[in-house]
mmCIF file of C-alpha atoms in Angstrom:
data_model
loop_
_atom_site.group_PDB
_atom_site.id
_atom_site.type_symbol
_atom_site.label_atom_id
_atom_site.label_comp_id
_atom_site.label_asym_id
_atom_site.label_seq_id
_atom_site.Cartn_x
_atom_site.Cartn_y
_atom_site.Cartn_z
ATOM 1 C CA MET J 1 0.000 0.000 0.000
ATOM 2 C CA ASN J 2 1.504 3.342 -1.048
ATOM 3 C CA TYR J 3 1.487 6.577 0.919
ATOM 4 C CA LEU J 4 -1.302 8.106 -1.198
ATOM 5 C CA ASP J 5 -3.531 5.196 -0.204
ATOM 6 C CA LEU J 6 -2.528 5.696 3.434
ATOM 7 C CA SER J 7 -3.353 9.422 3.182
ATOM 8 C CA LYS J 8 -6.894 8.603 2.082
ATOM 9 C CA ILE J 9 -7.284 6.153 4.955
ATOM 10 C CA VAL J 10 -5.997 8.764 7.419
ATOM 11 C CA GLN J 11 -8.627 11.248 6.241
ATOM 12 C CA ASP J 12 -11.373 8.631 6.622
ATOM 13 C CA ILE J 13 -10.150 7.792 10.127
ATOM 14 C CA ARG J 14 -10.166 11.462 11.138
ATOM 15 C CA ARG J 15 -13.713 11.876 9.801
ATOM 16 C CA ASN J 16 -14.871 8.864 11.798
ATOM 17 C CA ILE J 17 -13.220 10.153 14.984
ATOM 18 C CA LEU J 18 -15.051 13.456 14.569
ATOM 19 C CA TYR J 19 -18.391 11.751 13.912
ATOM 20 C CA MET J 20 -17.902 9.396 16.876
ATOM 21 C CA ASN J 21 -17.039 12.136 19.347
ATOM 22 C CA ASN J 22 -19.790 14.418 18.071
ATOM 23 C CA ARG J 23 -22.385 11.662 18.397
ATOM 24 C CA SER J 24 -21.298 10.541 21.861
ATOM 25 C CA ARG J 25 -20.164 13.924 23.219
ATOM 26 C CA ALA J 26 -16.982 12.108 24.225
ATOM 27 C CA SER J 27 -13.776 13.816 25.266
ATOM 28 C CA HIS J 28 -10.216 13.343 23.962
ATOM 29 C CA THR J 29 -10.777 14.398 20.369
ATOM 30 C CA GLY J 30 -7.331 15.987 20.175
ATOM 31 C CA SER J 31 -5.684 12.963 21.785
ATOM 32 C CA ALA J 32 -7.173 10.647 19.155
ATOM 33 C CA LEU J 33 -6.316 12.877 16.197
ATOM 34 C CA SER J 34 -2.628 13.061 17.095
ATOM 35 C CA ILE J 35 -2.010 9.315 16.700
ATOM 36 C CA VAL J 36 -3.811 8.565 13.434
ATOM 37 C CA GLU J 37 -0.757 8.294 11.162
ATOM 38 C CA LEU J 38 1.043 6.135 13.730
ATOM 39 C CA LEU J 39 -1.860 3.676 13.906
ATOM 40 C CA VAL J 40 -2.444 3.611 10.152
ATOM 41 C CA VAL J 41 1.186 2.748 9.378
ATOM 42 C CA LEU J 42 1.154 0.081 12.082
ATOM 43 C CA TYR J 43 -2.068 -1.577 10.976
ATOM 44 C CA PHE J 44 -1.662 -1.251 7.213
ATOM 45 C CA LYS J 45 2.116 -1.681 6.797
ATOM 46 C CA ILE J 46 3.776 -3.250 9.836
ATOM 47 C CA LEU J 47 1.739 -5.525 12.095
ATOM 48 C CA ARG J 48 1.497 -9.240 11.316
ATOM 49 C CA ILE J 49 -2.230 -9.617 11.913
ATOM 50 C CA ASP J 50 -5.259 -11.295 10.363
ATOM 51 C CA PRO J 51 -8.681 -9.641 10.830
ATOM 52 C CA GLU J 52 -10.287 -12.993 9.962
ATOM 53 C CA ASN J 53 -8.368 -14.665 12.795
ATOM 54 C CA PRO J 54 -7.728 -11.819 15.259
ATOM 55 C CA TYR J 55 -6.287 -13.957 18.063
ATOM 56 C CA LYS J 56 -3.953 -16.128 16.019
ATOM 57 C CA PRO J 57 -1.167 -17.190 18.422
ATOM 58 C CA ASP J 58 1.710 -15.866 16.316
ATOM 59 C CA ARG J 59 0.142 -12.458 15.646
ATOM 60 C CA ASP J 60 1.964 -9.272 16.561
ATOM 61 C CA ARG J 61 0.484 -7.488 19.581
ATOM 62 C CA PHE J 62 -0.425 -3.793 19.770
ATOM 63 C CA ILE J 63 -1.418 -2.069 23.025
ATOM 64 C CA LEU J 64 -2.884 1.422 23.146
ATOM 65 C CA SER J 65 -1.847 2.396 26.652
ATOM 66 C CA LYS J 66 -3.291 5.920 26.281
ATOM 67 C CA ALA J 67 -6.695 4.286 26.038
ATOM 68 C CA HIS J 68 -8.603 7.555 26.369
ATOM 69 C CA ALA J 69 -7.777 7.928 22.639
ATOM 70 C CA SER J 70 -9.798 4.779 21.929
ATOM 71 C CA ALA J 71 -11.822 6.399 19.129
ATOM 72 C CA ALA J 72 -8.724 6.354 16.919
ATOM 73 C CA LEU J 73 -8.055 2.655 17.493
ATOM 74 C CA TYR J 74 -11.694 1.663 16.971
ATOM 75 C CA ALA J 75 -11.799 3.600 13.692
ATOM 76 C CA VAL J 76 -8.577 1.949 12.483
ATOM 77 C CA LEU J 77 -9.707 -1.556 13.478
ATOM 78 C CA ALA J 78 -12.983 -1.057 11.616
ATOM 79 C CA LYS J 79 -11.188 0.234 8.509
ATOM 80 C CA ARG J 80 -8.786 -2.733 8.670
ATOM 81 C CA GLY J 81 -11.737 -5.149 8.701
ATOM 82 C CA PHE J 82 -11.831 -6.385 12.291
ATOM 83 C CA PHE J 83 -15.480 -5.334 12.577
ATOM 84 C CA SER J 84 -18.088 -3.325 10.704
ATOM 85 C CA GLU J 85 -17.820 0.465 10.591
ATOM 86 C CA GLU J 86 -21.464 0.433 11.697
ATOM 87 C CA TRP J 87 -20.135 -0.449 15.153
ATOM 88 C CA LEU J 88 -18.576 3.017 15.365
ATOM 89 C CA LYS J 89 -22.074 4.460 15.763
ATOM 90 C CA LYS J 90 -22.231 2.622 19.109
ATOM 91 C CA PHE J 91 -19.120 4.265 20.540
ATOM 92 C CA HIS J 92 -19.408 5.595 24.096
ATOM 93 C CA VAL J 93 -23.224 5.849 24.109
ATOM 94 C CA ASP J 94 -25.914 4.333 26.319
ATOM 95 C CA GLY J 95 -26.525 0.798 25.129
ATOM 96 C CA GLY J 96 -23.403 0.946 22.964
ATOM 97 C CA ILE J 97 -20.769 -1.697 22.377
ATOM 98 C CA LEU J 98 -17.510 0.292 22.204
ATOM 99 C CA PRO J 99 -16.665 1.854 25.590
ATOM 100 C CA GLY J 100 -14.782 5.111 25.979
ATOM 101 C CA HIS J 101 -11.810 3.284 27.470
ATOM 102 C CA LEU J 102 -10.715 0.010 25.921
ATOM 103 C CA ASP J 103 -12.277 -3.275 26.992
ATOM 104 C CA LYS J 104 -10.750 -6.327 25.311
ATOM 105 C CA THR J 105 -14.102 -8.147 25.424
ATOM 106 C CA SER J 106 -15.958 -5.451 23.486
ATOM 107 C CA ALA J 107 -14.521 -5.995 20.009
ATOM 108 C CA PRO J 108 -12.031 -8.211 18.145
ATOM 109 C CA GLY J 109 -8.516 -6.858 17.766
ATOM 110 C CA ILE J 110 -8.255 -5.213 21.188
ATOM 111 C CA GLU J 111 -5.453 -6.910 23.093
ATOM 112 C CA VAL J 112 -5.763 -5.239 26.495
ATOM 113 C CA SER J 113 -8.384 -3.491 28.616
ATOM 114 C CA ALA J 114 -6.804 -0.155 29.427
ATOM 115 C CA GLY J 115 -7.594 3.164 30.990
ATOM 116 C CA SER J 116 -5.437 3.708 34.020
ATOM 117 C CA LEU J 117 -2.341 5.300 32.535
ATOM 118 C CA GLY J 118 1.010 3.590 32.911
ATOM 119 C CA HIS J 119 -0.213 -0.003 32.745
ATOM 120 C CA GLY J 120 0.011 -0.734 29.027
ATOM 121 C CA LEU J 121 3.794 -0.763 28.807
ATOM 122 C CA SER J 122 4.175 -3.219 31.679
ATOM 123 C CA ILE J 123 1.630 -5.549 30.087
ATOM 124 C CA GLY J 124 3.437 -5.262 26.762
ATOM 125 C CA ILE J 125 6.749 -6.071 28.436
ATOM 126 C CA GLY J 126 5.170 -9.220 29.872
ATOM 127 C CA MET J 127 3.988 -10.219 26.390
ATOM 128 C CA ALA J 128 7.426 -9.553 24.882
ATOM 129 C CA LEU J 129 9.100 -11.622 27.606
ATOM 130 C CA ALA J 130 6.577 -14.431 27.059
ATOM 131 C CA SER J 131 7.382 -14.405 23.349
ATOM 132 C CA LYS J 132 11.056 -14.905 24.177
ATOM 133 C CA LEU J 133 10.396 -17.657 26.710
ATOM 134 C CA ASP J 134 8.061 -19.471 24.302
ATOM 135 C CA LYS J 135 10.626 -19.125 21.500
ATOM 136 C CA SER J 136 7.966 -17.391 19.431
ATOM 137 C CA ASP J 137 8.690 -14.577 17.000
ATOM 138 C CA TYR J 138 5.798 -12.197 17.445
ATOM 139 C CA LYS J 139 6.564 -8.567 18.193
ATOM 140 C CA VAL J 140 4.924 -6.232 20.700
ATOM 141 C CA TYR J 141 4.168 -2.554 20.147
ATOM 142 C CA VAL J 142 2.920 -0.185 22.865
ATOM 143 C CA LEU J 143 1.743 3.388 22.305
ATOM 144 C CA CYS J 144 1.870 5.737 25.322
ATOM 145 C CA GLY J 145 1.096 9.406 25.752
ATOM 146 C CA ASP J 146 3.827 11.846 26.706
ATOM 147 C CA GLY J 147 2.005 12.849 29.902
ATOM 148 C CA GLU J 148 1.696 9.160 30.694
ATOM 149 C CA VAL J 149 5.482 8.945 30.838
ATOM 150 C CA ASN J 150 5.236 10.790 34.193
ATOM 151 C CA GLU J 151 4.031 7.514 35.701
ATOM 152 C CA GLY J 152 6.583 5.645 37.808
ATOM 153 C CA SER J 153 5.392 2.305 36.439
ATOM 154 C CA ILE J 154 6.533 3.407 32.986
ATOM 155 C CA TRP J 155 10.108 3.863 34.183
ATOM 156 C CA GLU J 156 10.092 0.609 36.147
ATOM 157 C CA GLY J 157 9.064 -1.126 32.930
ATOM 158 C CA ILE J 158 11.662 0.721 30.883
ATOM 159 C CA LEU J 159 14.361 -0.331 33.362
ATOM 160 C CA PHE J 160 13.245 -3.994 33.271
ATOM 161 C CA ALA J 161 12.907 -4.206 29.469
ATOM 162 C CA GLY J 162 16.338 -2.681 28.971
ATOM 163 C CA ALA J 163 17.895 -5.125 31.414
ATOM 164 C CA LYS J 164 16.243 -8.067 29.624
ATOM 165 C CA LYS J 165 17.231 -6.764 26.145
ATOM 166 C CA LEU J 166 13.728 -7.202 24.778
ATOM 167 C CA ASP J 167 14.496 -6.463 21.139
ATOM 168 C CA ASN J 168 10.986 -7.629 20.174
ATOM 169 C CA LEU J 169 9.438 -4.651 22.009
ATOM 170 C CA THR J 170 8.759 -1.192 20.585
ATOM 171 C CA LEU J 171 7.452 1.698 22.656
ATOM 172 C CA ILE J 172 5.922 4.587 20.715
ATOM 173 C CA ILE J 173 5.553 7.846 22.642
ATOM 174 C CA ASP J 174 2.928 10.235 21.284
ATOM 175 C CA TYR J 175 4.876 13.407 22.059
ATOM 176 C CA ASN J 176 2.175 15.981 21.319
ATOM 177 C CA LYS J 177 3.475 18.256 24.083
ATOM 178 C CA TRP J 178 0.167 18.446 26.016
ATOM 179 C CA GLN J 179 -1.286 16.529 28.941
ATOM 180 C CA ALA J 180 -4.457 16.999 30.949
ATOM 181 C CA TYR J 181 -3.468 20.161 32.835
ATOM 182 C CA GLY J 182 -1.031 21.929 30.562
ATOM 183 C CA LYS J 183 2.127 21.688 28.482
ATOM 184 C CA THR J 184 3.821 18.372 29.163
ATOM 185 C CA ASN J 185 7.237 19.802 29.879
ATOM 186 C CA GLU J 186 5.838 22.533 32.104
ATOM 187 C CA VAL J 187 3.987 20.011 34.277
ATOM 188 C CA ILE J 188 6.966 17.635 34.573
ATOM 189 C CA ASN J 189 9.822 18.109 32.141
ATOM 190 C CA LEU J 190 10.624 14.903 30.244
ATOM 191 C CA GLU J 191 13.754 16.231 28.603
ATOM 192 C CA PRO J 192 16.307 15.037 27.741
ATOM 193 C CA LEU J 193 13.953 12.146 26.920
ATOM 194 C CA SER J 194 16.106 10.471 24.300
ATOM 195 C CA LEU J 195 19.171 10.460 26.540
ATOM 196 C CA LYS J 196 17.162 9.110 29.474
ATOM 197 C CA LEU J 197 15.900 6.203 27.398
ATOM 198 C CA LYS J 198 19.385 5.506 26.087
ATOM 199 C CA SER J 199 20.730 5.411 29.653
ATOM 200 C CA PHE J 200 18.134 2.710 30.429
ATOM 201 C CA ASN J 201 19.577 0.551 27.609
ATOM 202 C CA TRP J 202 16.912 1.389 25.037
ATOM 203 C CA TYR J 203 17.445 2.474 21.438
ATOM 204 C CA PRO J 204 15.668 5.835 21.019
ATOM 205 C CA VAL J 205 14.597 7.263 17.658
ATOM 206 C CA GLU J 206 13.005 10.717 17.224
ATOM 207 C CA ILE J 207 10.664 11.197 14.280
ATOM 208 C CA ASP J 208 7.900 13.340 12.832
ATOM 209 C CA GLY J 209 4.895 11.363 14.031
ATOM 210 C CA HIS J 210 2.827 12.457 11.027
ATOM 211 C CA SER J 211 5.334 11.395 8.341
ATOM 212 C CA PHE J 212 4.501 7.987 6.875
ATOM 213 C CA GLU J 213 8.072 7.466 5.707
ATOM 214 C CA GLU J 214 9.681 8.341 9.036
ATOM 215 C CA ILE J 215 7.174 6.205 10.965
ATOM 216 C CA GLU J 216 7.692 3.189 8.716
ATOM 217 C CA ASP J 217 11.487 3.506 8.723
ATOM 218 C CA ALA J 218 11.577 3.749 12.518
ATOM 219 C CA LEU J 219 9.274 0.773 12.997
ATOM 220 C CA ASN J 220 11.310 -1.354 10.574
ATOM 221 C CA LEU J 221 14.636 -0.457 12.173
ATOM 222 C CA LYS J 222 16.201 -3.622 13.590
ATOM 223 C CA VAL J 223 18.184 -3.239 16.811
ATOM 224 C CA SER J 224 19.404 -5.583 19.551
ATOM 225 C CA GLN J 225 17.593 -3.854 22.427
ATOM 226 C CA PRO J 226 14.113 -2.471 23.094
ATOM 227 C CA LYS J 227 13.291 0.443 20.813
ATOM 228 C CA ALA J 228 11.583 3.695 21.763
ATOM 229 C CA ILE J 229 10.112 5.851 19.012
ATOM 230 C CA ILE J 230 9.659 9.423 20.205
ATOM 231 C CA ALA J 231 6.987 10.598 17.777
ATOM 232 C CA HIS J 232 6.681 14.374 17.659
ATOM 233 C CA THR J 233 3.008 14.977 16.919
ATOM 234 C CA ILE J 234 0.407 17.745 17.050
ATOM 235 C CA LYS J 235 -2.573 17.408 19.348
ATOM 236 C CA GLY J 236 -5.728 17.766 17.243
ATOM 237 C CA LYS J 237 -3.754 17.164 14.029
ATOM 238 C CA GLY J 238 -5.631 17.834 10.796
ATOM 239 C CA ILE J 239 -8.187 20.327 12.113
ATOM 240 C CA SER J 240 -6.805 23.866 12.285
ATOM 241 C CA PHE J 241 -8.905 25.108 15.198
ATOM 242 C CA MET J 242 -8.126 21.983 17.245
ATOM 243 C CA GLU J 243 -4.384 21.811 16.613
ATOM 244 C CA ASP J 244 -2.103 22.403 19.595
ATOM 245 C CA ARG J 245 -5.027 23.400 21.831
ATOM 246 C CA LEU J 246 -5.434 22.012 25.348
ATOM 247 C CA GLU J 247 -9.233 22.314 25.409
ATOM 248 C CA TRP J 248 -9.529 19.556 22.784
ATOM 249 C CA HIS J 249 -8.190 17.124 25.347
ATOM 250 C CA TYR J 250 -11.681 17.419 26.822
ATOM 251 C CA LYS J 251 -14.044 18.765 24.172
ATOM 252 C CA SER J 252 -16.163 17.042 21.578
ATOM 253 C CA PRO J 253 -17.189 18.911 18.419
ATOM 254 C CA ASN J 254 -20.706 20.355 18.355
ATOM 255 C CA GLU J 255 -22.678 20.419 15.100
ATOM 256 C CA GLU J 256 -21.145 23.671 13.885
ATOM 257 C CA GLU J 257 -17.602 22.571 14.768
ATOM 258 C CA LEU J 258 -18.177 19.176 13.155
ATOM 259 C CA LYS J 259 -19.291 20.820 9.917
ATOM 260 C CA LYS J 260 -16.278 23.136 9.892
ATOM 261 C CA ALA J 261 -13.868 20.270 10.652
ATOM 262 C CA LEU J 262 -15.296 18.030 7.925
ATOM 263 C CA GLU J 263 -14.990 20.867 5.407
ATOM 264 C CA GLU J 264 -11.302 21.168 6.280
ATOM 265 C CA LEU J 265 -10.783 17.438 5.706
ATOM 266 C CA GLU J 266 -12.359 17.738 2.263
#
C-alpha cells in the first residue's frame, strides 16, 4: 500500500473520529487525532495480523496504553476489517458496544483493557518476555502518551525491558506536548527524553509522528535492544482550530464545529 492510499485512509479515520465524538459527546478528540498516522502505518504496513483470525497465536500485539484515545483505534480496526464500521455508531453511548476506554471483550482486535495510565507498557513487556520464553517470533508494540510517561510504572518497565534486552518490544511515545493540565514539559519536564531512554539501555529514535516514511522507517529499524520511538506529533492534528489546543483534550465537536472540521478534511 503506497502513501497516497494511506493518506486517504488517514482522512477517513479522522472523519470517523469526529463523527464518533460528536455523536457521543466524548472527550479526547485531540488525543485521538494526534495518533492517526502512527496507527495507520502500524495496521496497514507493519503488524502481522489477520482480521479474519484476530487472536492467532503468532500475531503481533499492539497495546494502546493511552486508552482515552480509543476512538482512533476503533476507527482503524474497523477500517482494517476487524469489525463493521457500523459499530462506530455505538461508541461511548448508552446501550453501545464500544466503551470510551478500551475493553478487550468489546470488540475483536483489542489486546488489552486499558484506561489507568502507565499499565500498558508493563503488560506489553510481559507479552514480549513471554514471546522470548516461548521461542515465538511475534513482536509487541505499545503506544503511550507523553504525559503518561510521568508515571513511575513506565520507568520501572523501561528499566526492566532494557535489562532483559527485549528487542521484540517497541514503545511509541505520542509526544504531542500536552497533557491533561497543561504543556507536558511545564507540568513535569521529560527532557532530555532520548538520553534518558538511552541510559536505560533502550534504542531511542526521534521522528515526525505524522510522516509515513519516518514512521515506517523507525518501525522497521532492527536493533538488539528495546526500541523507543519518540513521535513528535500535534494534538488535534488535521483540524486547524483543534491543533495544539489544550481544550480539545476534553471537548467534543458540536454540530457547527463538526461541519467546519469536515470541510477542512475535504
